Structure formats: structure tokens, C-alpha cells
CSV table of N, CA and C in Angstrom, one decimal:
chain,number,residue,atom,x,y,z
A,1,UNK,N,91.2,121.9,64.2
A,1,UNK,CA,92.2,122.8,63.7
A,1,UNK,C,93.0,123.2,64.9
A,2,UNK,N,94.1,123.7,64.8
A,2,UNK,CA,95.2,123.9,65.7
A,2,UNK,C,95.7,125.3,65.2
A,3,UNK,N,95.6,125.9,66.0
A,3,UNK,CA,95.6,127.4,66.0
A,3,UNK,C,96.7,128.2,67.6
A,4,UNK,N,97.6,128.5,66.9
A,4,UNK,CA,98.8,129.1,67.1
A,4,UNK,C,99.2,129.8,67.2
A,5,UNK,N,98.8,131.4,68.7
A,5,UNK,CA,99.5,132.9,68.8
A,5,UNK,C,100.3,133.1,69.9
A,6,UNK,N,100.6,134.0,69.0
A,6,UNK,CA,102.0,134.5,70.4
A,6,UNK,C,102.7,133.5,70.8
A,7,UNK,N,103.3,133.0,69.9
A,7,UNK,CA,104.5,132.0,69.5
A,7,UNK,C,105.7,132.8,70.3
A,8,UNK,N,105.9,132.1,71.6
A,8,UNK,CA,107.7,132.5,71.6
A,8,UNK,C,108.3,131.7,72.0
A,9,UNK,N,109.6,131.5,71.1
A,9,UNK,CA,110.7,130.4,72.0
A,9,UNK,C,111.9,130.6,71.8
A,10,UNK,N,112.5,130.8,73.1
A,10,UNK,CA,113.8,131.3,72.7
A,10,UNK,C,114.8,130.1,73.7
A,11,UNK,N,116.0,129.8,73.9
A,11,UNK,CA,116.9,129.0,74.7
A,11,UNK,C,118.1,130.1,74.6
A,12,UNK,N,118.1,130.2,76.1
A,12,UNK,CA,119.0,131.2,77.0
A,12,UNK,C,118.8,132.5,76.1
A,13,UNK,N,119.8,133.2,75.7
A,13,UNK,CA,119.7,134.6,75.0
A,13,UNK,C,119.3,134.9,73.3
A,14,UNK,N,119.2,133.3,73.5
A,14,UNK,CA,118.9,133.1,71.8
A,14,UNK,C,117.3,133.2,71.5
A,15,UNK,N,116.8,134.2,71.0
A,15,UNK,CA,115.8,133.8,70.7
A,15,UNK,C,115.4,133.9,69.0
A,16,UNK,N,114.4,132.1,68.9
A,16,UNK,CA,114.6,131.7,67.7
A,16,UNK,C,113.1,131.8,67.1
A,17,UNK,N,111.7,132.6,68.1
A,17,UNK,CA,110.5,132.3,67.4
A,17,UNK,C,110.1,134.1,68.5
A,18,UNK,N,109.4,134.9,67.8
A,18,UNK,CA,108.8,136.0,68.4
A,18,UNK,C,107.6,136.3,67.8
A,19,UNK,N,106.2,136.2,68.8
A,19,UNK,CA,105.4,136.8,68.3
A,19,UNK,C,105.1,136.2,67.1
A,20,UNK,N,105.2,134.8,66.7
A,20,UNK,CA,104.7,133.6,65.5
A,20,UNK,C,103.4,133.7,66.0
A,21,UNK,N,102.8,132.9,64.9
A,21,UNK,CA,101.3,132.1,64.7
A,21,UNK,C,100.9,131.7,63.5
A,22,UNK,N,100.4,130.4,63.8
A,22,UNK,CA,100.1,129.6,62.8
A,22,UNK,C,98.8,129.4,63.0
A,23,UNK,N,98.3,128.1,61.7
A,23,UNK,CA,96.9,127.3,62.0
A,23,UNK,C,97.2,126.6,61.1
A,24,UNK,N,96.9,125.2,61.6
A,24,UNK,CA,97.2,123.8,60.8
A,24,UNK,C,95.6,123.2,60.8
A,25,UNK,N,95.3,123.2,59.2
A,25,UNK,CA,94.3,122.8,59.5
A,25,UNK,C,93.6,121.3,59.4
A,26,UNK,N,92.1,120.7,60.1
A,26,UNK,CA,92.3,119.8,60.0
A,26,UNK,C,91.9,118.7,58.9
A,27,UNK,N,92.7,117.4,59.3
A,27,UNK,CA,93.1,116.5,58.0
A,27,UNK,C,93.8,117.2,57.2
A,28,UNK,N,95.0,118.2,57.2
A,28,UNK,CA,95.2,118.5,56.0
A,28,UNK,C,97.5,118.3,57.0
A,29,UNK,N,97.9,117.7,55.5
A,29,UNK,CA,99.1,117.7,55.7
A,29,UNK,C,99.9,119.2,55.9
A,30,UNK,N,100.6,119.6,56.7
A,30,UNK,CA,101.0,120.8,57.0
A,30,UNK,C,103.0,120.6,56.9
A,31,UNK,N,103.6,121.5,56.3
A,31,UNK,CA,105.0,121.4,56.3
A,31,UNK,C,105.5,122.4,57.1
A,32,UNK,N,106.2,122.7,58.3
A,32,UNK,CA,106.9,123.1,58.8
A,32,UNK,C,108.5,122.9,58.4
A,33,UNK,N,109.1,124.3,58.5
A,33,UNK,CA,110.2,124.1,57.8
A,33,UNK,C,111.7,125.4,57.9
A,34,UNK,N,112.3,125.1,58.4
A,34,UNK,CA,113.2,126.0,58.4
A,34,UNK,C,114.8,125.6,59.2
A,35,UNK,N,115.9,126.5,59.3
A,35,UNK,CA,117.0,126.3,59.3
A,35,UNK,C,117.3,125.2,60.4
A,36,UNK,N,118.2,124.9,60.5
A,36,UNK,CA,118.8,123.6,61.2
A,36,UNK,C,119.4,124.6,62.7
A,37,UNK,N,118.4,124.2,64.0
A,37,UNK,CA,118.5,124.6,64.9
A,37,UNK,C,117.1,126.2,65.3
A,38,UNK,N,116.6,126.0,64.5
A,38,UNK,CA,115.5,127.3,64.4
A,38,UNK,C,114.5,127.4,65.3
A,39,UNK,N,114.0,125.6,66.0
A,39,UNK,CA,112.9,125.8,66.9
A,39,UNK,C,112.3,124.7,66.1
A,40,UNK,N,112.3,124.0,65.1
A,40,UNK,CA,111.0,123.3,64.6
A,40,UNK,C,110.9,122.2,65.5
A,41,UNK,N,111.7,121.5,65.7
A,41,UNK,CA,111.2,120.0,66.7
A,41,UNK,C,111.0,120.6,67.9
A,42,UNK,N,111.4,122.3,68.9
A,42,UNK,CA,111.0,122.0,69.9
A,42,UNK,C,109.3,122.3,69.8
A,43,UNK,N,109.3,123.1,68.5
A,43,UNK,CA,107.9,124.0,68.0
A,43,UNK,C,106.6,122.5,68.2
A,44,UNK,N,106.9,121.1,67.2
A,44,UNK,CA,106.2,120.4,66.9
A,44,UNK,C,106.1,119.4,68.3
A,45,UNK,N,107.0,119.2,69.2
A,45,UNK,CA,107.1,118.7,70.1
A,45,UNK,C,105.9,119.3,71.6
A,46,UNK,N,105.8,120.6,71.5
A,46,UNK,CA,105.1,121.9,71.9
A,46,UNK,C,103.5,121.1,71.7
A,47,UNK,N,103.4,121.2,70.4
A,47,UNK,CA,102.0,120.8,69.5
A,47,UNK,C,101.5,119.4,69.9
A,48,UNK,N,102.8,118.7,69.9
A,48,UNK,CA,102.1,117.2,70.3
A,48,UNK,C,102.4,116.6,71.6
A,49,UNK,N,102.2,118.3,72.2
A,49,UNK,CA,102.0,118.1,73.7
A,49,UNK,C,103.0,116.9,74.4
A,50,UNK,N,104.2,116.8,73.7
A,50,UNK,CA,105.1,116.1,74.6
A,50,UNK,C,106.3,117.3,74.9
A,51,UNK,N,106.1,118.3,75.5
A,51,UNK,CA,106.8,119.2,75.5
A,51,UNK,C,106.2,120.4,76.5
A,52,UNK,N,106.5,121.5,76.5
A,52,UNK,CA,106.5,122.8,77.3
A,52,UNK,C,107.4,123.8,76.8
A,53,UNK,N,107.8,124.3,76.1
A,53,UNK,CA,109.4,124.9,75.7
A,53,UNK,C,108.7,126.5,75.5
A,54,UNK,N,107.7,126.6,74.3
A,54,UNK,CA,107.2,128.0,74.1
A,54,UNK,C,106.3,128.5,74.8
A,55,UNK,N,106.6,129.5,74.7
A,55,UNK,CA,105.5,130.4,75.7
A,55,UNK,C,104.0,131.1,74.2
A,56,UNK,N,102.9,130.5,74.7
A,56,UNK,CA,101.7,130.4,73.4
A,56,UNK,C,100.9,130.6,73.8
A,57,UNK,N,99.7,130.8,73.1
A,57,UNK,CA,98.0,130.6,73.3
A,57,UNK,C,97.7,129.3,72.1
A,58,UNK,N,97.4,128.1,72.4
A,58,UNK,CA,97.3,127.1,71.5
A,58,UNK,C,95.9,126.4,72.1
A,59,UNK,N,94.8,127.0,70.8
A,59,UNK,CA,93.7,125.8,70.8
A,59,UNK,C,93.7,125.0,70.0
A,60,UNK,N,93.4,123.9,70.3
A,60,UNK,CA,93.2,122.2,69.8
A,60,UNK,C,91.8,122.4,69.4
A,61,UNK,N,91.4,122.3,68.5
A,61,UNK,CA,90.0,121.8,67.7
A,61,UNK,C,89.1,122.9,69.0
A,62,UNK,N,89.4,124.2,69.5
A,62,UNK,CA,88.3,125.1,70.1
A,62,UNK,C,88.9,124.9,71.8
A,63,UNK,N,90.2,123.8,72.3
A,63,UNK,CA,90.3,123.6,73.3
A,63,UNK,C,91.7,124.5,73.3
A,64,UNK,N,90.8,125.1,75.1
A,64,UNK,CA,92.5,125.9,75.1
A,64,UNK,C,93.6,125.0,76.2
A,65,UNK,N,94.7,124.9,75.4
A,65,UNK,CA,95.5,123.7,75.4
A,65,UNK,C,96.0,123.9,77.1
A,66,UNK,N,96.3,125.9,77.0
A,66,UNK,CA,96.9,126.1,78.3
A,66,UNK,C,96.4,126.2,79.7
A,67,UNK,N,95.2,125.7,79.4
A,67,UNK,CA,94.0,125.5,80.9
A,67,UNK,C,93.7,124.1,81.0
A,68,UNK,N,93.5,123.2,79.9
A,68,UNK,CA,93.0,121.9,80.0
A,68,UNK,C,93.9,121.4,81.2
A,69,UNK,N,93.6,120.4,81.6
A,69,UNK,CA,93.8,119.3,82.5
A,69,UNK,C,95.0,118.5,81.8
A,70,UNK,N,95.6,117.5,82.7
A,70,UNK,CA,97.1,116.7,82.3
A,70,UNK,C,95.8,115.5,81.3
A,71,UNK,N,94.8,114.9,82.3
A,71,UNK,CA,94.0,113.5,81.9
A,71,UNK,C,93.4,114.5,80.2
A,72,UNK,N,93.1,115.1,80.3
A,72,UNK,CA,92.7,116.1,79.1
A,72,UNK,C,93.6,116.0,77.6
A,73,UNK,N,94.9,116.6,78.1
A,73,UNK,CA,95.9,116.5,77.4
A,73,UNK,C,96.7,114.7,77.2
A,74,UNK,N,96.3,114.0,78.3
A,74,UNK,CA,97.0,112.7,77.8
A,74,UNK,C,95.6,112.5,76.5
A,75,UNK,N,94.7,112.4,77.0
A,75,UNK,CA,93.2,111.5,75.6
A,75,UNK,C,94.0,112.3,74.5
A,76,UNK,N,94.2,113.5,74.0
A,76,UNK,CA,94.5,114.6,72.7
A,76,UNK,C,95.6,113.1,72.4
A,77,UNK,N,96.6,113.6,73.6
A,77,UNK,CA,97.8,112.7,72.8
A,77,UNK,C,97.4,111.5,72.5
A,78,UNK,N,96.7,110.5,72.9
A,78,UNK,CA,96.5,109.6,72.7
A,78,UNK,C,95.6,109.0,71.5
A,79,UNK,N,94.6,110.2,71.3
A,79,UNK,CA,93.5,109.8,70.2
A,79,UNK,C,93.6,110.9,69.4
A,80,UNK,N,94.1,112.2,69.6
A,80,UNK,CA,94.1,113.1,68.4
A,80,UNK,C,95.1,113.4,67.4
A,81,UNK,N,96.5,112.8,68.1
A,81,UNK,CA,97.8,113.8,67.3
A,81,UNK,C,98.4,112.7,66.9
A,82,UNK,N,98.8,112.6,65.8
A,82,UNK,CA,99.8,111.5,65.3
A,82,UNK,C,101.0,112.3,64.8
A,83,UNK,N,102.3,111.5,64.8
A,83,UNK,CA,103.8,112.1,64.3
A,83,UNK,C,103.9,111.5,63.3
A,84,UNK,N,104.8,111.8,61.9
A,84,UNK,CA,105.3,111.0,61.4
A,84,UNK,C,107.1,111.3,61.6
A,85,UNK,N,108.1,111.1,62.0
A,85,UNK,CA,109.3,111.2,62.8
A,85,UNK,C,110.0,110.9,61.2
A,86,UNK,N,111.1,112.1,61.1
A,86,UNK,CA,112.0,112.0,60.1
A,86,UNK,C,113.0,110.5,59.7
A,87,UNK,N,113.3,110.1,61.2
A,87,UNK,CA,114.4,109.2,61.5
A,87,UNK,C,113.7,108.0,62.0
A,88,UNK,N,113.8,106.6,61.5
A,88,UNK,CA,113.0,105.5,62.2
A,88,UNK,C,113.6,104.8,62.4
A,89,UNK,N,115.4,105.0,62.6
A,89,UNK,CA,116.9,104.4,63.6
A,89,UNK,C,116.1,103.5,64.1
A,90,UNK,N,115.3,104.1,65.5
A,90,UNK,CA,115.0,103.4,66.8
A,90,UNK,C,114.0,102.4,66.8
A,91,UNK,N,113.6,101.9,65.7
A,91,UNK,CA,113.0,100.8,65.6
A,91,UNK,C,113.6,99.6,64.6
A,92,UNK,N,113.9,98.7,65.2
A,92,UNK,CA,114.2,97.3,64.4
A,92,UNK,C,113.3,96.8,63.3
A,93,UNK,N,113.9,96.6,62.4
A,93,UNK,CA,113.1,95.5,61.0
A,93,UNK,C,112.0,95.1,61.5
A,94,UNK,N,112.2,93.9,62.8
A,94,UNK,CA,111.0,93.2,63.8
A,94,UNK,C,110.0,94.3,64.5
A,95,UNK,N,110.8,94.9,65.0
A,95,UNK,CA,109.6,95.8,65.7
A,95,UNK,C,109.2,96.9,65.0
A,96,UNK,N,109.5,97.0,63.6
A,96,UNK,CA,108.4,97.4,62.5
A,96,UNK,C,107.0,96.8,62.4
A,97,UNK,N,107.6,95.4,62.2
A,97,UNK,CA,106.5,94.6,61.2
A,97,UNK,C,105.4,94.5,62.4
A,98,UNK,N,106.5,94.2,63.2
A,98,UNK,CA,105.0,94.0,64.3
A,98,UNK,C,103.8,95.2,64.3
A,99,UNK,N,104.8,96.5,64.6
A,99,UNK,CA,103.8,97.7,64.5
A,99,UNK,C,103.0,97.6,63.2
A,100,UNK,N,103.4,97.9,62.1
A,100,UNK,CA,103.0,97.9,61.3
A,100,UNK,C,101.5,96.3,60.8
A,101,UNK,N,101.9,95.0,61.5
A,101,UNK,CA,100.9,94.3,61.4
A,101,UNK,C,99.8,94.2,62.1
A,102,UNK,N,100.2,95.0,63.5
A,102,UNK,CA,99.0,95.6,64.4
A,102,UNK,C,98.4,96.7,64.0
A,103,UNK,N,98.8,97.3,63.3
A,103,UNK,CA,97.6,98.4,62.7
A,103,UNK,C,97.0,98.2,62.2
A,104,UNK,N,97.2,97.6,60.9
A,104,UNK,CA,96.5,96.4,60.2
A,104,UNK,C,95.5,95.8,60.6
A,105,UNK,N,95.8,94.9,61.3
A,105,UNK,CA,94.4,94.5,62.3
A,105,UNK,C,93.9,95.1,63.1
A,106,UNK,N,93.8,96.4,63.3
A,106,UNK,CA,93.1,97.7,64.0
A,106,UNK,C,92.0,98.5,63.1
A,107,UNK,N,92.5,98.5,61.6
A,107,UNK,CA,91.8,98.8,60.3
A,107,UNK,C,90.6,98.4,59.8
């Protein structure tokens, strides 16, 4: 589970998250959702640890995210968090299939 206090993110005088908290729980599809420019992709970016932007208290499955180690935080990203990305522009037809036939044979 992924558990989420003291949520704040703001850019320059803007601020667009105060004193939030969530909990995404696990296996379960979670929707994040709101205005166009609100914080969500820096919010999710935050989460899947390719980021820094909010200031939080974020445990990972009982791990507190803001003391672990970088080698700590790369395994999470590596074995724990998957994206599914709105926009899939940046991949070619080809370099679908291939992903897509390597997973396949990972299964």
C-alpha cells in the first residue's frame, strides 16, 4: 500500500496541493484526477519515484520512502511500480512489438 501525508506542492507562488493525503491500495487500480495543470503528473511522478517536487511523508508497502537509500529506491522502481502513460507518441509500431513480444516471453 502507498500511503500519502502532508501532501504539498506548490511551483513558485502557486500553490496547487496543501496538506493532501491519500492511500492507493495494493493491486487495486487507483484514478487520480483533476484540472489541467493541478499537480497530477508532478504528484504521480513523486510516487514513482522518478521525481522530488512535493514536500510528503510517503510509505511504500511500510517503507518510509524519505529515509530509504537511492540503491533502495532504484529495486521499488525497478520491481515495484509500474506506469501506464496516457500518450505512447514515443514509441514506434516496431518498438512496440518488440516490447510488447518481450513480455510475453517473460510470462
Amino acid at each position: 500500500m502507498i500511503e500519502l501525508t502532508n501532501i504539498e506542492l506548490s511551483f513558485g507562488k502557486r500553490q496547487l496541493i496543501e496538506k493532501g493525503g491519500m492511500c492507493i491500495p495494493y493491486q487495486q487500480v487507483t484514478l487520480l484526477r483533476g484540472e489541467s495543470g493541478s499537480g497530477k503528473t508532478s504528484l504521480l511522478m513523486d510516487i514513482g519515484l522518478l521525481a522530488h517536487q512535493a514536500k510528503m511523508n510517503y510509505l511504500f508497502d511500510g517503507i518510509d520512502i524519505n529515509t530509504c537509500h537511492e540503491k533502495q529506491r532504484s529495486y521499488l522502481r525497478q520491481n515495484e511500480i509500474s506506469f501506464i502513460f496516457q500518450e505512447n507518441y514515443s514509441f514506434s509500431e516496431k518498438c512496440y512489438e518488440k516490447f510488447t513480444e518481450s513480455n510475453q516471453r517473460m510470462s
